Amino acid sequence: MAKKKTTKAKSEIEDFSKYIRWFWRLFASGVLVIVLLFLFASWGFLGEMPDHTRLENPETNLATEIISSDGKTLGKFYFDDNRTPVGYEDLPKHLVDALVATEDIRFYDHSGIDGRGTLRAIFKLGSGGGASTISQQLAKQLFTDQVSKNRIERALQKVREWIIAIRLERQYTKEEIITQYFNIYDFNNHADGIRSAARIYFGKEPKDLDIKESAMLVGMFKNSSLYNPRPHKNPVGTKNRRNVVLSQMHKYDYISEEVKDSLQQTELDLNYSPESHREGIATYFREYLRGFMKEWANDKNNRKPDGSKYDLYSDGLKVFTTIDSRMQQYAEEAIAQHMPRLQAEFDHQNTPDRNKTAPFLELDQSEINKLMKDGMRRGERWRILKNQGKSDKEIEASFYEPVEMTVFKWVDGKASEVDTVLKPIDSMRYYKSFLRPGMMSMDPLTGHVKAWVGGMNYKHFQYDMVKQGKRQVGSTFKPFVYATAIDQLQVSPCDSFPRTPITIEANKFGNPEPWTTKNSDGNYSGIQTLKDALASSTNTITARLMNEIGPQPVVEMAKKLGVEEDILPVPAIALGTADISVYEMVAAYSTFVNKGVYNKPVMVTRIEDKNGTVLYQVAPESKDVLSEEVAYVTVNLMEGVTQAGSGRRLRHKGFDKWNAVYREIITGYPYELKNPIAGKTGTTQNQSDGWFMGMVPNLVTGVWVGAEDRAAHFKSIAYGQGASMALPIWGLYMKACYADETLDVSKGNFEKPSNLSINVDCTAVDEGDLGDISNKDDDVQIDVDF
C-alpha cells in the first residue's frame, strides 16, 4: 500500500509540475505576445507610427492670426481649425493645476503610462475610471484616430497610444506636453485650442482666466460636445462638470474648501464671443485682408522653403496690420449709434401713406420693376440657382415664393436679427430700404489705415463701401478744383469772386451743351472770398475756377491724388459727378495734410510664419503731388468749413433750437470740438449720397452714407445732406478718440510752411449770422447732367 501511495503521490507531483510548466509557458507566451505586440506596434505593423520628425513637429492646422497695431487679435482665417498656439508661460497656474487634478494626478511622476491607473482599470474593467494619462490623451489627439467602437481595434489603438506617449515623454518636457495638450484640444464652437476657447467663451486671453473659468474649460476635456456651455446646449451639465473639477482641485489641495464651496455656487458667467468670419470686430477689413493674403500667397516670390504655397487657413501665419483696435471699435460704435436713428427717420418718411413707391422716389412702376429685375440677376440666389441648371423663368418664379429667412433689423437702436417668412423679391426691396455707411480713418503722415468700416453688419450687408463701393462724391470733390487753381493761378483764400451765375459755353471743354450751375441757397448777389465760398459751397464760384483752369488739369490732379476712376474731363466734375471710393478720398485728402506728399494707404506692415520668420515687410509708396505751400493753403481753405460753413456744428452749439432735425437724427450733438479741424461736406443730386471728410494733423477720416440704389433717398436736403447723414459719425468717432488718453490724436494746428507766400490771413468770417441751417447748412450738386 505504501508503495502505491508513493507512486500516486509521485504521479500527482508530476501532474502538478506539468501544470506549473504549462502555466509558465502560457505566462511566457503571454509576455512574449505582449512584447511582440508592442514591438509590432512600434514598427508600425498595427498602424502608422510617427517618426522622430513628426514627433518633433506634429501636424496641426493653425489659423492665420490678424493682429492690430496695438497688439490685439482682430480675427483669424481658418476652415475647420481655429487654432492659435500659446506658450506654457501664458497658461495660469490654476489652469494647469485643474488639468492635473482632474485628468492625471500622477502626471509628474510617470513616464507616459500610469501603472497604478492601468492596473486599476484592468481589474475594475474600466469602472474605476480611465487610465489614460495626459501624455496618452495627447498621443490620441495628435497621432491616432479617435475612439473605435470595436473593442479589439480600441485595444490595439491603446497600445499605439502607450508607445507614442512614452516617445512624447522622451521628446518633450512635462510643461511642453501640457502646453501641446491645451493647444490641440477642440473645445467646440470653433474654439480649437485654449487660446480660442478663452477668447470665445470668456472674451479674454488664457493668462487672464480665473479659477472657475479654468475649471469649466478643463471640465470640457471629458467631452466638449456633451459639456457645451452655450445656453441652448448643456449649461447645467457643464456647470456640474466644472464643479467636479473644483472638487478634484480641493481633493489634491490646489484650492481650499472655502474657495471650492464659494466657486461651486457661481454661474458659468460666459462672455460668448464667436470668432467667425462674419462676426467680431473689423469684419469688412478682414474680408479685404483675405483677398490681399490670397494674392500674396499666389505670388511666386512668396513660397515655402519646399516651393509650395502658404495656406492661409492652416499654416499659422501672423498678419500684422495698421488697424488700431481701439479706433476701430470707436468707429464701429459711432456707426452703431447714428445709423439706427437715421434709419428710423428714413423709415418714418417712407411709410405707405407718405411714399407709395417706398423706398424709391421719382421712379414709376415700370422703372421699379426694371430695377428689381436687374437686382435679381446680380444676386447670389440667381447665381446659385443658375449653377443648378434652373432656367431664367424658373429662377424668377422662385423670387415670388415665400420662404423662411432671418433678416437684419434695428431693434431699440441695436442691430438684431428677426426670423420671418418673406418672398425673396420682398426681401430684396426690404434691404434696399436701408441706409448704409462707409468709413475709413488714416494717418496721413505714414499712410497707415487705423479704422475701416465697410458697412453696419457684414453678415447681412457684405458689399464693402470703403473700397468696393464707389459713389458720387458731390462737393467733397471741390478741394481738388481749388487746389488745382491755387497751384496754377496762385490764388489766395482771401481772393474774392462774384456769386453771379456763369455759363460755360458748349464745346469749350468738350461739353456738348452749354453748362450752367446753380447755388443751393438761390443767392447770386455780392462777392465772396474763396475761403467763404468753399465753406458755404458756392457752386458758381467753383464753376468760375473751373472756367479758368479747365477740367483736364483737375482730372490730372485727382489722378495724382490716387483716384482710380476714369473721370471725363468736362466742367460738371467740379460739382462731384465722379464715382470715387471712401478709400481713395481719404488717401487724397491725406495728401493735403501731409504737405503735398501722397502716401498709398498701408494696411499690412508685415507677415510672419508660425516660427516668427518675417515673410513680408511693407515697402511704403509715396510721391510728391503738390508743393507744401499749395497743400497748406488748401487745408486752410477747408478749415473755414468747420469755422463758418457746413461743418460748423462740430464746434458750435445752438443749432437745435432752430431745427427739429437735430433732435431726430443728429446723433451726439453738441460735439463742441475746440481744436483745429479741416473738412468738407458733400451732398449729391437728390440727396442720394452724403459725405463728410474731416482732418486733423495726424488723422484723416472719410464717411459716406447712402442707400444701395440712388433712387432711395431723403426727400429734403435738411435730412439728406452730408452734414446730417455723415458728419455725426465723424463727430462721435473723434470725440471717442479724444476721450481715450492712450491714443495720440492731434489737437494742434496744421503745420504752416516757413516760406508761405500766399496770403491766408483773411478778414474773419462772420460766425454770428448762422441763418436757417435747415435750408443752407450744406452744399448740393445741381445740374450734373452733361
PDB file of C-alpha atoms in Angstrom, residues 204-387:
ATOM      1  CA  LYS A 204     -10.109  87.076 -22.668  1.00  0.00           C
ATOM      2  CA  GLU A 205      -6.634  85.658 -23.144  1.00  0.00           C
ATOM      3  CA  PRO A 206      -5.720  82.364 -21.369  1.00  0.00           C
ATOM      4  CA  LYS A 207      -3.412  84.100 -18.893  1.00  0.00           C
ATOM      5  CA  ASP A 208      -6.386  86.156 -17.660  1.00  0.00           C
ATOM      6  CA  LEU A 209      -8.663  83.190 -16.887  1.00  0.00           C
ATOM      7  CA  ASP A 210      -9.776  82.897 -13.275  1.00  0.00           C
ATOM      8  CA  ILE A 211     -10.136  79.621 -11.336  1.00  0.00           C
ATOM      9  CA  LYS A 212     -13.771  78.878 -12.144  1.00  0.00           C
ATOM     10  CA  GLU A 213     -13.257  79.682 -15.844  1.00  0.00           C
ATOM     11  CA  SER A 214     -10.227  77.407 -15.926  1.00  0.00           C
ATOM     12  CA  ALA A 215     -12.221  74.665 -14.195  1.00  0.00           C
ATOM     13  CA  MET A 216     -15.008  74.894 -16.781  1.00  0.00           C
ATOM     14  CA  LEU A 217     -12.598  74.589 -19.700  1.00  0.00           C
ATOM     15  CA  VAL A 218     -10.756  71.663 -18.096  1.00  0.00           C
ATOM     16  CA  GLY A 219     -14.117  70.001 -17.469  1.00  0.00           C
ATOM     17  CA  MET A 220     -14.790  70.139 -21.210  1.00  0.00           C
ATOM     18  CA  PHE A 221     -11.819  67.799 -21.810  1.00  0.00           C
ATOM     19  CA  LYS A 222     -14.103  64.916 -20.815  1.00  0.00           C
ATOM     20  CA  ASN A 223     -16.393  65.565 -23.803  1.00  0.00           C
ATOM     21  CA  SER A 224     -16.684  69.051 -25.263  1.00  0.00           C
ATOM     22  CA  SER A 225     -19.719  68.114 -27.353  1.00  0.00           C
ATOM     23  CA  LEU A 226     -21.613  66.929 -24.270  1.00  0.00           C
ATOM     24  CA  TYR A 227     -20.351  69.627 -21.915  1.00  0.00           C
ATOM     25  CA  ASN A 228     -21.141  72.557 -24.184  1.00  0.00           C
ATOM     26  CA  PRO A 229     -21.815  75.669 -22.062  1.00  0.00           C
ATOM     27  CA  ARG A 230     -23.903  77.608 -24.595  1.00  0.00           C
ATOM     28  CA  PRO A 231     -27.466  78.351 -23.369  1.00  0.00           C
ATOM     29  CA  HIS A 232     -29.231  76.156 -25.931  1.00  0.00           C
ATOM     30  CA  LYS A 233     -26.780  73.289 -25.432  1.00  0.00           C
ATOM     31  CA  ASN A 234     -25.905  71.953 -21.948  1.00  0.00           C
ATOM     32  CA  PRO A 235     -25.050  74.732 -19.485  1.00  0.00           C
ATOM     33  CA  VAL A 236     -26.353  72.771 -16.473  1.00  0.00           C
ATOM     34  CA  GLY A 237     -24.269  69.696 -17.279  1.00  0.00           C
ATOM     35  CA  THR A 238     -21.253  71.911 -17.968  1.00  0.00           C
ATOM     36  CA  LYS A 239     -21.654  73.634 -14.609  1.00  0.00           C
ATOM     37  CA  ASN A 240     -21.898  70.270 -12.841  1.00  0.00           C
ATOM     38  CA  ARG A 241     -18.768  69.059 -14.594  1.00  0.00           C
ATOM     39  CA  ARG A 242     -16.981  72.290 -13.665  1.00  0.00           C
ATOM     40  CA  ASN A 243     -17.880  71.662 -10.044  1.00  0.00           C
ATOM     41  CA  VAL A 244     -16.393  68.165 -10.263  1.00  0.00           C
ATOM     42  CA  VAL A 245     -13.122  69.756 -11.400  1.00  0.00           C
ATOM     43  CA  LEU A 246     -13.253  72.193  -8.481  1.00  0.00           C
ATOM     44  CA  SER A 247     -13.789  69.235  -6.131  1.00  0.00           C
ATOM     45  CA  GLN A 248     -10.761  67.492  -7.598  1.00  0.00           C
ATOM     46  CA  MET A 249      -8.686  70.629  -7.115  1.00  0.00           C
ATOM     47  CA  HIS A 250      -9.739  70.732  -3.464  1.00  0.00           C
ATOM     48  CA  LYS A 251      -9.119  66.978  -3.032  1.00  0.00           C
ATOM     49  CA  TYR A 252      -5.493  67.394  -4.052  1.00  0.00           C
ATOM     50  CA  ASP A 253      -5.003  70.646  -2.086  1.00  0.00           C
ATOM     51  CA  TYR A 254      -4.839  73.046  -5.028  1.00  0.00           C
ATOM     52  CA  ILE A 255      -7.648  75.164  -3.572  1.00  0.00           C
ATOM     53  CA  SER A 256      -9.191  75.419  -0.130  1.00  0.00           C
ATOM     54  CA  GLU A 257     -12.604  74.069   0.783  1.00  0.00           C
ATOM     55  CA  GLU A 258     -13.895  77.625   1.219  1.00  0.00           C
ATOM     56  CA  VAL A 259     -12.826  78.571  -2.301  1.00  0.00           C
ATOM     57  CA  LYS A 260     -14.307  75.368  -3.714  1.00  0.00           C
ATOM     58  CA  ASP A 261     -17.665  75.882  -1.991  1.00  0.00           C
ATOM     59  CA  SER A 262     -17.807  79.523  -2.999  1.00  0.00           C
ATOM     60  CA  LEU A 263     -16.990  78.917  -6.661  1.00  0.00           C
ATOM     61  CA  GLN A 264     -19.368  75.985  -6.972  1.00  0.00           C
ATOM     62  CA  GLN A 265     -22.237  78.326  -6.157  1.00  0.00           C
ATOM     63  CA  THR A 266     -21.441  80.688  -9.029  1.00  0.00           C
ATOM     64  CA  GLU A 267     -22.862  80.600 -12.548  1.00  0.00           C
ATOM     65  CA  LEU A 268     -20.730  79.953 -15.616  1.00  0.00           C
ATOM     66  CA  ASP A 269     -20.748  83.693 -16.461  1.00  0.00           C
ATOM     67  CA  LEU A 270     -19.970  83.194 -20.134  1.00  0.00           C
ATOM     68  CA  ASN A 271     -18.989  86.085 -22.362  1.00  0.00           C
ATOM     69  CA  TYR A 272     -19.615  84.220 -25.587  1.00  0.00           C
ATOM     70  CA  SER A 273     -17.774  85.928 -28.438  1.00  0.00           C
ATOM     71  CA  PRO A 274     -17.782  83.724 -31.551  1.00  0.00           C
ATOM     72  CA  GLU A 275     -14.769  84.058 -33.821  1.00  0.00           C
ATOM     73  CA  SER A 276     -16.408  83.558 -37.188  1.00  0.00           C
ATOM     74  CA  HIS A 277     -15.688  85.307 -40.466  1.00  0.00           C
ATOM     75  CA  ARG A 278     -18.946  87.269 -40.243  1.00  0.00           C
ATOM     76  CA  GLU A 279     -18.775  88.341 -36.617  1.00  0.00           C
ATOM     77  CA  GLY A 280     -16.479  90.293 -34.359  1.00  0.00           C
ATOM     78  CA  ILE A 281     -14.536  93.469 -34.977  1.00  0.00           C
ATOM     79  CA  ALA A 282     -13.293  94.832 -38.332  1.00  0.00           C
ATOM     80  CA  THR A 283     -15.230  92.282 -40.395  1.00  0.00           C
ATOM     81  CA  TYR A 284     -15.116  94.285 -43.629  1.00  0.00           C
ATOM     82  CA  PHE A 285     -11.409  94.920 -43.234  1.00  0.00           C
ATOM     83  CA  ARG A 286     -10.788  91.237 -42.572  1.00  0.00           C
ATOM     84  CA  GLU A 287     -12.590  90.339 -45.787  1.00  0.00           C
ATOM     85  CA  TYR A 288     -10.430  92.826 -47.700  1.00  0.00           C
ATOM     86  CA  LEU A 289      -7.399  91.280 -45.995  1.00  0.00           C
ATOM     87  CA  ARG A 290      -8.430  87.795 -47.101  1.00  0.00           C
ATOM     88  CA  GLY A 291      -8.153  88.931 -50.715  1.00  0.00           C
ATOM     89  CA  PHE A 292      -4.828  90.620 -50.012  1.00  0.00           C
ATOM     90  CA  MET A 293      -3.441  87.457 -48.433  1.00  0.00           C
ATOM     91  CA  LYS A 294      -4.630  85.194 -51.245  1.00  0.00           C
ATOM     92  CA  GLU A 295      -2.926  87.467 -53.758  1.00  0.00           C
ATOM     93  CA  TRP A 296       0.239  87.466 -51.658  1.00  0.00           C
ATOM     94  CA  ALA A 297       0.214  83.659 -51.340  1.00  0.00           C
ATOM     95  CA  ASN A 298      -0.267  83.233 -55.098  1.00  0.00           C
ATOM     96  CA  ASP A 299       2.799  85.348 -55.844  1.00  0.00           C
ATOM     97  CA  LYS A 300       5.589  83.008 -56.951  1.00  0.00           C
ATOM     98  CA  ASN A 301       8.072  85.075 -54.959  1.00  0.00           C
ATOM     99  CA  ASN A 302       6.302  84.117 -51.730  1.00  0.00           C
ATOM    100  CA  ARG A 303       6.832  80.393 -51.296  1.00  0.00           C
ATOM    101  CA  LYS A 304       7.744  77.962 -48.534  1.00  0.00           C
ATOM    102  CA  PRO A 305      11.267  76.514 -48.486  1.00  0.00           C
ATOM    103  CA  ASP A 306       9.914  73.402 -50.254  1.00  0.00           C
ATOM    104  CA  GLY A 307       8.435  75.532 -53.041  1.00  0.00           C
ATOM    105  CA  SER A 308       4.774  75.062 -52.072  1.00  0.00           C
ATOM    106  CA  LYS A 309       2.311  77.889 -51.456  1.00  0.00           C
ATOM    107  CA  TYR A 310       1.447  79.113 -47.998  1.00  0.00           C
ATOM    108  CA  ASP A 311      -2.023  78.080 -46.876  1.00  0.00           C
ATOM    109  CA  LEU A 312      -3.953  80.960 -45.403  1.00  0.00           C
ATOM    110  CA  TYR A 313      -6.107  78.617 -43.326  1.00  0.00           C
ATOM    111  CA  SER A 314      -3.656  76.124 -41.847  1.00  0.00           C
ATOM    112  CA  ASP A 315      -0.082  77.454 -41.814  1.00  0.00           C
ATOM    113  CA  GLY A 316      -0.372  79.620 -38.706  1.00  0.00           C
ATOM    114  CA  LEU A 317       0.682  82.896 -40.332  1.00  0.00           C
ATOM    115  CA  LYS A 318       0.627  86.113 -38.350  1.00  0.00           C
ATOM    116  CA  VAL A 319      -0.510  89.213 -40.232  1.00  0.00           C
ATOM    117  CA  PHE A 320       0.415  92.482 -38.542  1.00  0.00           C
ATOM    118  CA  THR A 321      -1.930  95.250 -39.632  1.00  0.00           C
ATOM    119  CA  THR A 322      -2.126  99.012 -39.206  1.00  0.00           C
ATOM    120  CA  ILE A 323      -5.654  98.882 -37.780  1.00  0.00           C
ATOM    121  CA  ASP A 324      -5.848 100.195 -34.222  1.00  0.00           C
ATOM    122  CA  SER A 325      -8.361  98.052 -32.326  1.00  0.00           C
ATOM    123  CA  ARG A 326      -9.415 100.988 -30.131  1.00  0.00           C
ATOM    124  CA  MET A 327     -10.056 103.332 -33.036  1.00  0.00           C
ATOM    125  CA  GLN A 328     -11.755 100.545 -34.970  1.00  0.00           C
ATOM    126  CA  GLN A 329     -14.062  99.961 -32.004  1.00  0.00           C
ATOM    127  CA  TYR A 330     -14.871 103.680 -31.746  1.00  0.00           C
ATOM    128  CA  ALA A 331     -15.618 103.846 -35.470  1.00  0.00           C
ATOM    129  CA  GLU A 332     -17.983 100.880 -35.302  1.00  0.00           C
ATOM    130  CA  GLU A 333     -19.663 102.281 -32.198  1.00  0.00           C
ATOM    131  CA  ALA A 334     -20.162 105.675 -33.865  1.00  0.00           C
ATOM    132  CA  ILE A 335     -21.910 103.991 -36.773  1.00  0.00           C
ATOM    133  CA  ALA A 336     -23.966 101.817 -34.420  1.00  0.00           C
ATOM    134  CA  GLN A 337     -25.122 104.942 -32.569  1.00  0.00           C
ATOM    135  CA  HIS A 338     -26.025 107.082 -35.579  1.00  0.00           C
ATOM    136  CA  MET A 339     -27.417 104.683 -38.166  1.00  0.00           C
ATOM    137  CA  PRO A 340     -30.469 103.423 -36.181  1.00  0.00           C
ATOM    138  CA  ARG A 341     -31.654 106.987 -35.581  1.00  0.00           C
ATOM    139  CA  LEU A 342     -31.077 107.960 -39.189  1.00  0.00           C
ATOM    140  CA  GLN A 343     -32.849 104.809 -40.386  1.00  0.00           C
ATOM    141  CA  ALA A 344     -35.814 105.384 -38.080  1.00  0.00           C
ATOM    142  CA  GLU A 345     -36.424 108.795 -39.632  1.00  0.00           C
ATOM    143  CA  PHE A 346     -35.943 107.412 -43.143  1.00  0.00           C
ATOM    144  CA  ASP A 347     -38.492 104.667 -42.429  1.00  0.00           C
ATOM    145  CA  HIS A 348     -40.883 107.256 -40.962  1.00  0.00           C
ATOM    146  CA  GLN A 349     -40.701 109.274 -44.167  1.00  0.00           C
ATOM    147  CA  ASN A 350     -41.247 106.142 -46.271  1.00  0.00           C
ATOM    148  CA  THR A 351     -44.410 104.698 -44.767  1.00  0.00           C
ATOM    149  CA  PRO A 352     -47.000 103.696 -47.419  1.00  0.00           C
ATOM    150  CA  ASP A 353     -49.155 106.769 -46.734  1.00  0.00           C
ATOM    151  CA  ARG A 354     -46.160 109.075 -47.270  1.00  0.00           C
ATOM    152  CA  ASN A 355     -44.447 107.289 -50.166  1.00  0.00           C
ATOM    153  CA  LYS A 356     -46.379 104.752 -52.224  1.00  0.00           C
ATOM    154  CA  THR A 357     -43.207 103.680 -54.060  1.00  0.00           C
ATOM    155  CA  ALA A 358     -41.092 103.352 -50.888  1.00  0.00           C
ATOM    156  CA  PRO A 359     -38.189 103.261 -50.522  1.00  0.00           C
ATOM    157  CA  PHE A 360     -37.798 104.747 -54.002  1.00  0.00           C
ATOM    158  CA  LEU A 361     -38.531 108.297 -55.090  1.00  0.00           C
ATOM    159  CA  GLU A 362     -39.064 109.719 -58.566  1.00  0.00           C
ATOM    160  CA  LEU A 363     -39.497 106.276 -60.174  1.00  0.00           C
ATOM    161  CA  ASP A 364     -42.632 104.936 -61.847  1.00  0.00           C
ATOM    162  CA  GLN A 365     -43.674 101.309 -61.506  1.00  0.00           C
ATOM    163  CA  SER A 366     -42.026 100.198 -64.739  1.00  0.00           C
ATOM    164  CA  GLU A 367     -38.705 101.694 -63.615  1.00  0.00           C
ATOM    165  CA  ILE A 368     -39.026  99.997 -60.244  1.00  0.00           C
ATOM    166  CA  ASN A 369     -39.784  96.667 -61.892  1.00  0.00           C
ATOM    167  CA  LYS A 370     -36.664  97.005 -64.045  1.00  0.00           C
ATOM    168  CA  LEU A 371     -34.554  97.955 -61.044  1.00  0.00           C
ATOM    169  CA  MET A 372     -35.766  94.919 -59.091  1.00  0.00           C
ATOM    170  CA  LYS A 373     -35.297  92.571 -62.046  1.00  0.00           C
ATOM    171  CA  ASP A 374     -31.747  93.804 -62.522  1.00  0.00           C
ATOM    172  CA  GLY A 375     -31.176  93.244 -58.801  1.00  0.00           C
ATOM    173  CA  MET A 376     -32.403  89.650 -59.114  1.00  0.00           C
ATOM    174  CA  ARG A 377     -29.860  88.844 -61.797  1.00  0.00           C
ATOM    175  CA  ARG A 378     -26.991  90.359 -59.825  1.00  0.00           C
ATOM    176  CA  GLY A 379     -27.818  88.491 -56.631  1.00  0.00           C
ATOM    177  CA  GLU A 380     -26.376  85.360 -55.058  1.00  0.00           C
ATOM    178  CA  ARG A 381     -29.679  83.498 -55.270  1.00  0.00           C
ATOM    179  CA  TRP A 382     -29.760  83.846 -59.054  1.00  0.00           C
ATOM    180  CA  ARG A 383     -26.175  82.654 -59.370  1.00  0.00           C
ATOM    181  CA  ILE A 384     -26.744  79.571 -57.206  1.00  0.00           C
ATOM    182  CA  LEU A 385     -29.942  78.512 -58.991  1.00  0.00           C
ATOM    183  CA  LYS A 386     -28.344  79.140 -62.378  1.00  0.00           C
ATOM    184  CA  ASN A 387     -25.474  76.827 -61.445  1.00  0.00           C
TER     185      ASN A 387
END
